[in-house]
mmCIF file of C-alpha atoms in Angstrom:
data_model
loop_
_atom_site.group_PDB
_atom_site.id
_atom_site.type_symbol
_atom_site.label_atom_id
_atom_site.label_comp_id
_atom_site.label_asym_id
_atom_site.label_seq_id
_atom_site.Cartn_x
_atom_site.Cartn_y
_atom_site.Cartn_z
ATOM 1 C CA MET A 243 -7.839 190.839 -29.640
ATOM 2 C CA ASP A 244 -4.352 189.211 -30.470
ATOM 3 C CA SER A 245 -3.110 186.367 -28.410
ATOM 4 C CA ALA A 246 -0.159 187.123 -26.040
ATOM 5 C CA LEU A 247 2.665 185.068 -27.355
ATOM 6 C CA ALA A 248 4.656 183.099 -25.411
ATOM 7 C CA SER A 249 6.373 181.094 -28.175
ATOM 8 C CA ASP A 250 7.898 181.366 -31.829
ATOM 9 C CA THR A 251 6.489 177.921 -32.859
ATOM 10 C CA SER A 252 3.009 176.889 -33.197
ATOM 11 C CA TYR A 253 4.103 173.246 -32.950
ATOM 12 C CA LEU A 254 4.413 171.505 -29.468
ATOM 13 C CA ARG A 255 7.707 170.243 -28.577
ATOM 14 C CA GLU A 256 9.045 166.667 -28.707
ATOM 15 C CA SER A 257 9.259 166.494 -24.530
ATOM 16 C CA VAL A 258 5.067 167.225 -24.277
ATOM 17 C CA ARG A 259 3.588 163.689 -22.986
ATOM 18 C CA THR A 260 0.868 164.661 -21.610
ATOM 19 C CA ALA A 261 -2.327 167.281 -22.735
ATOM 20 C CA VAL A 262 -5.573 168.643 -20.912
ATOM 21 C CA LYS A 263 -8.311 169.616 -22.222
ATOM 22 C CA ILE A 264 -10.075 173.005 -20.671
ATOM 23 C CA LEU A 265 -13.539 174.380 -21.411
ATOM 24 C CA ILE A 266 -13.988 178.352 -21.051
ATOM 25 C CA VAL A 267 -17.386 178.880 -20.609
ATOM 26 C CA GLY A 268 -19.911 181.598 -19.664
ATOM 27 C CA HIS A 269 -23.229 183.508 -20.919
ATOM 28 C CA PHE A 270 -23.221 186.100 -24.233
ATOM 29 C CA ALA A 271 -20.355 188.794 -23.825
ATOM 30 C CA VAL A 272 -18.661 187.434 -20.586
ATOM 31 C CA GLY A 273 -15.573 187.868 -21.931
ATOM 32 C CA LYS A 274 -14.496 183.962 -23.195
ATOM 33 C CA THR A 275 -12.911 184.596 -26.390
ATOM 34 C CA THR A 276 -10.619 187.473 -24.898
ATOM 35 C CA TYR A 277 -10.000 185.489 -22.131
ATOM 36 C CA VAL A 278 -8.591 182.531 -24.223
ATOM 37 C CA GLY A 279 -6.684 184.743 -26.307
ATOM 38 C CA THR A 280 -5.377 186.665 -22.881
ATOM 39 C CA LEU A 281 -3.811 183.204 -22.356
ATOM 40 C CA SER A 282 -3.057 181.374 -25.444
ATOM 41 C CA GLU A 283 0.694 181.109 -26.768
ATOM 42 C CA ILE A 284 -0.595 180.204 -30.328
ATOM 43 C CA ARG A 285 -2.679 182.479 -32.043
ATOM 44 C CA PRO A 286 -6.299 181.370 -30.817
ATOM 45 C CA LEU A 287 -8.992 180.159 -33.183
ATOM 46 C CA ARG A 288 -11.347 181.768 -33.290
ATOM 47 C CA THR A 289 -15.023 181.152 -34.751
ATOM 48 C CA GLU A 290 -16.563 184.899 -34.436
ATOM 49 C CA GLU A 291 -19.051 186.566 -37.116
ATOM 50 C CA ARG A 292 -20.654 189.912 -37.290
ATOM 51 C CA MET A 293 -23.483 190.047 -35.483
ATOM 52 C CA THR A 294 -26.410 191.027 -37.927
ATOM 53 C CA GLN A 295 -30.004 192.593 -37.676
ATOM 54 C CA ALA A 296 -31.124 188.732 -37.757
ATOM 55 C CA GLY A 297 -29.851 188.124 -34.626
ATOM 56 C CA ALA A 298 -31.186 191.024 -33.010
ATOM 57 C CA THR A 299 -34.330 189.189 -31.750
ATOM 58 C CA VAL A 300 -32.515 186.081 -29.951
ATOM 59 C CA ASP A 301 -29.456 188.121 -28.804
ATOM 60 C CA ASP A 302 -30.284 190.261 -25.706
ATOM 61 C CA LEU A 303 -27.822 193.320 -25.865
ATOM 62 C CA ALA A 304 -28.969 194.618 -23.198
ATOM 63 C CA GLY A 305 -26.220 196.318 -20.633
ATOM 64 C CA ILE A 306 -23.436 195.208 -23.175
ATOM 65 C CA LYS A 307 -22.037 197.985 -25.050
ATOM 66 C CA ASP A 308 -19.883 197.891 -28.429
ATOM 67 C CA LYS A 309 -20.720 194.210 -29.246
ATOM 68 C CA THR A 310 -20.115 193.345 -32.933
ATOM 69 C CA THR A 311 -19.464 189.915 -32.808
ATOM 70 C CA THR A 312 -20.277 186.953 -31.237
ATOM 71 C CA THR A 313 -18.556 183.386 -31.321
ATOM 72 C CA VAL A 314 -20.686 180.839 -33.192
ATOM 73 C CA ALA A 315 -18.456 177.289 -32.849
ATOM 74 C CA MET A 316 -15.845 177.971 -30.170
ATOM 75 C CA ASP A 317 -12.845 179.796 -29.400
ATOM 76 C CA PHE A 318 -9.652 177.678 -29.649
ATOM 77 C CA GLY A 319 -5.770 178.516 -27.511
ATOM 78 C CA ARG A 320 -2.903 176.656 -26.080
ATOM 79 C CA LEU A 321 -0.457 177.461 -23.152
ATOM 80 C CA THR A 322 2.306 174.834 -22.037
ATOM 81 C CA LEU A 323 2.896 174.931 -18.618
ATOM 82 C CA SER A 324 6.125 172.651 -18.681
ATOM 83 C CA ASP A 325 8.349 170.579 -20.603
ATOM 84 C CA ASP A 326 5.949 167.948 -20.957
ATOM 85 C CA LEU A 327 2.599 169.248 -20.155
ATOM 86 C CA VAL A 328 0.184 171.462 -22.038
ATOM 87 C CA LEU A 329 -3.494 173.003 -21.778
ATOM 88 C CA TYR A 330 -5.949 173.194 -24.414
ATOM 89 C CA LEU A 331 -8.412 175.593 -23.897
ATOM 90 C CA PHE A 332 -12.082 175.487 -25.503
ATOM 91 C CA GLY A 333 -13.977 178.415 -25.325
ATOM 92 C CA ALA A 334 -17.479 177.551 -25.658
ATOM 93 C CA PRO A 335 -20.564 179.564 -27.496
ATOM 94 C CA GLY A 336 -22.433 181.350 -24.481
ATOM 95 C CA GLN A 337 -26.102 182.115 -26.999
ATOM 96 C CA GLN A 338 -28.486 179.086 -25.998
ATOM 97 C CA ARG A 339 -29.162 178.143 -29.478
ATOM 98 C CA PHE A 340 -25.481 177.224 -29.489
ATOM 99 C CA THR A 341 -25.532 174.806 -26.345
ATOM 100 C CA ARG A 342 -25.911 172.003 -28.562
ATOM 101 C CA LEU A 343 -21.929 172.007 -29.489
ATOM 102 C CA TRP A 344 -21.518 171.831 -25.742
ATOM 103 C CA ASP A 345 -21.563 167.812 -25.660
ATOM 104 C CA ASP A 346 -18.718 167.781 -28.502
ATOM 105 C CA LEU A 347 -16.727 170.605 -26.549
ATOM 106 C CA ALA A 348 -16.711 168.928 -23.406
ATOM 107 C CA ARG A 349 -15.881 165.585 -24.386
ATOM 108 C CA GLY A 350 -12.704 164.439 -22.785
ATOM 109 C CA ALA A 351 -12.538 167.872 -21.237
ATOM 110 C CA LEU A 352 -10.757 167.422 -17.420
ATOM 111 C CA GLY A 353 -13.361 170.578 -16.112
ATOM 112 C CA ALA A 354 -14.702 173.923 -17.074
ATOM 113 C CA LEU A 355 -13.645 177.443 -15.936
ATOM 114 C CA ILE A 356 -17.061 179.505 -15.770
ATOM 115 C CA LEU A 357 -17.114 183.359 -16.299
ATOM 116 C CA VAL A 358 -19.588 185.296 -14.538
ATOM 117 C CA ASP A 359 -20.675 188.797 -15.130
ATOM 118 C CA THR A 360 -21.915 190.426 -11.683
ATOM 119 C CA ALA A 361 -24.304 192.909 -13.450
ATOM 120 C CA ARG A 362 -26.281 189.569 -15.359
ATOM 121 C CA LEU A 363 -25.637 186.847 -12.724
ATOM 122 C CA LYS A 364 -28.590 185.666 -13.336
ATOM 123 C CA GLU A 365 -27.508 184.556 -16.918
ATOM 124 C CA SER A 366 -24.986 182.269 -15.402
ATOM 125 C CA PHE A 367 -27.648 179.665 -14.181
ATOM 126 C CA ALA A 368 -28.419 177.997 -17.540
ATOM 127 C CA VAL A 369 -24.505 177.721 -18.413
ATOM 128 C CA MET A 370 -23.851 176.475 -14.914
ATOM 129 C CA ASP A 371 -26.639 173.809 -15.380
ATOM 130 C CA ILE A 372 -25.090 172.701 -18.807
ATOM 131 C CA VAL A 373 -21.773 172.014 -16.990
ATOM 132 C CA GLU A 374 -23.538 170.025 -14.264
ATOM 133 C CA LYS A 375 -24.712 167.980 -16.036
ATOM 134 C CA GLN A 376 -21.906 167.088 -18.467
ATOM 135 C CA GLY A 377 -20.454 165.986 -14.639
ATOM 136 C CA LEU A 378 -17.350 168.178 -15.283
ATOM 137 C CA PRO A 379 -15.433 170.011 -12.033
ATOM 138 C CA TYR A 380 -15.474 173.727 -12.449
ATOM 139 C CA ALA A 381 -14.252 177.239 -10.980
ATOM 140 C CA VAL A 382 -15.895 180.155 -11.045
ATOM 141 C CA ALA A 383 -14.305 183.699 -12.250
ATOM 142 C CA VAL A 384 -16.203 186.836 -11.787
ATOM 143 C CA ASN A 385 -14.693 188.881 -14.718
ATOM 144 C CA ARG A 386 -14.119 192.175 -13.954
ATOM 145 C CA PHE A 387 -16.272 194.536 -16.040
ATOM 146 C CA GLU A 388 -15.998 198.686 -15.674
ATOM 147 C CA GLY A 389 -18.912 199.621 -13.960
ATOM 148 C CA ALA A 390 -20.071 196.839 -13.011
ATOM 149 C CA PRO A 391 -21.404 195.712 -9.143
ATOM 150 C CA VAL A 392 -19.286 194.380 -6.676
ATOM 151 C CA PHE A 393 -20.541 191.695 -4.363
ATOM 152 C CA PRO A 394 -18.688 190.150 -1.377
ATOM 153 C CA ASP A 395 -17.835 186.595 -2.531
ATOM 154 C CA ALA A 396 -20.616 185.029 0.012
ATOM 155 C CA GLU A 397 -23.373 186.910 -1.698
ATOM 156 C CA VAL A 398 -22.139 185.868 -5.323
ATOM 157 C CA ARG A 399 -21.099 182.713 -3.878
ATOM 158 C CA GLU A 400 -25.236 182.642 -2.399
ATOM 159 C CA ALA A 401 -26.510 184.188 -5.756
ATOM 160 C CA LEU A 402 -25.114 181.267 -7.771
ATOM 161 C CA ASP A 403 -25.428 178.454 -5.106
ATOM 162 C CA LEU A 404 -21.913 177.467 -5.206
ATOM 163 C CA ALA A 405 -21.207 174.342 -3.040
ATOM 164 C CA PRO A 406 -18.475 175.146 -0.522
ATOM 165 C CA ASP A 407 -15.578 173.973 -1.824
ATOM 166 C CA THR A 408 -16.136 175.087 -5.691
ATOM 167 C CA PRO A 409 -13.472 177.942 -6.047
ATOM 168 C CA LEU A 410 -14.242 181.545 -7.015
ATOM 169 C CA VAL A 411 -12.104 184.045 -8.123
ATOM 170 C CA THR A 412 -12.137 187.454 -9.562
ATOM 171 C CA CYS A 413 -9.971 188.247 -13.302
ATOM 172 C CA ASP A 414 -9.889 190.671 -16.007
ATOM 173 C CA ALA A 415 -10.186 188.156 -18.869
ATOM 174 C CA ARG A 416 -7.576 190.998 -20.438
ATOM 175 C CA ASP A 417 -4.927 190.860 -17.899
ATOM 176 C CA ARG A 418 -2.729 187.818 -18.569
ATOM 177 C CA ARG A 419 -1.683 187.521 -14.683
ATOM 178 C CA SER A 420 -5.256 187.644 -13.172
ATOM 179 C CA SER A 421 -6.182 184.908 -15.986
ATOM 180 C CA THR A 422 -3.659 182.759 -15.242
ATOM 181 C CA GLU A 423 -4.548 182.825 -11.403
ATOM 182 C CA ALA A 424 -7.725 182.146 -12.284
ATOM 183 C CA LEU A 425 -6.998 178.975 -14.270
ATOM 184 C CA ILE A 426 -4.638 178.069 -11.379
ATOM 185 C CA SER A 427 -7.889 177.994 -9.397
ATOM 186 C CA LEU A 428 -9.518 175.505 -11.263
ATOM 187 C CA VAL A 429 -6.170 173.468 -12.013
ATOM 188 C CA ASP A 430 -5.582 173.433 -7.545
ATOM 189 C CA HIS A 431 -9.603 172.276 -7.694
ATOM 190 C CA LEU A 432 -9.116 169.614 -10.107
ATOM 191 C CA LEU A 433 -6.121 168.128 -8.193
ATOM 192 C CA THR A 434 -8.006 168.247 -4.821
ATOM 193 C CA LEU A 435 -10.555 166.133 -6.669
ATOM 194 C CA GLY A 436 -7.796 163.676 -8.147
ATOM 195 C CA LYS A 437 -8.995 164.674 -11.678
ATOM 196 C CA THR A 438 -5.294 165.239 -13.057
ATOM 197 C CA SER A 439 -4.045 161.912 -12.257
#
């Protein structure tokens, strides 16, 4: 999926004074690459590789149809919010064998948006543990998948053991407006915590 280009240039405006690093994380095949591509104003950097038979013993494809590629390092996109503020979006790979990369990706990040799938909520626990160990504030976005069960927010909060002040929203990683609203929930949370000053 190509990015939604909002700019004719790949260079930053001279007026940009603040750059904020945000992680987009989640378990395997939850939509991180799609999410970064949907919001990025530049063609996103992707480190996708074709899945091979060699990965069949480590990548659980149960409940995931038509998955043929996977991120092996990161996704990267950029979103300019104003004349002087830009967000850098770093999508982390979801498989456990790549979590060592998260230490580097988390360095300098202000917060994380955790994407989850209601059909595979238990796979989110390891991701949330890593984000919490990094000390990053986060928001959770339930990525809507066709045919996935729909639960009330209170049940999702309880299943994920979210703190009362942790934002929980629903989004469609393919939709720019929906993805933007999920990102806004994280930025509002960071502002509340005083992390953006």
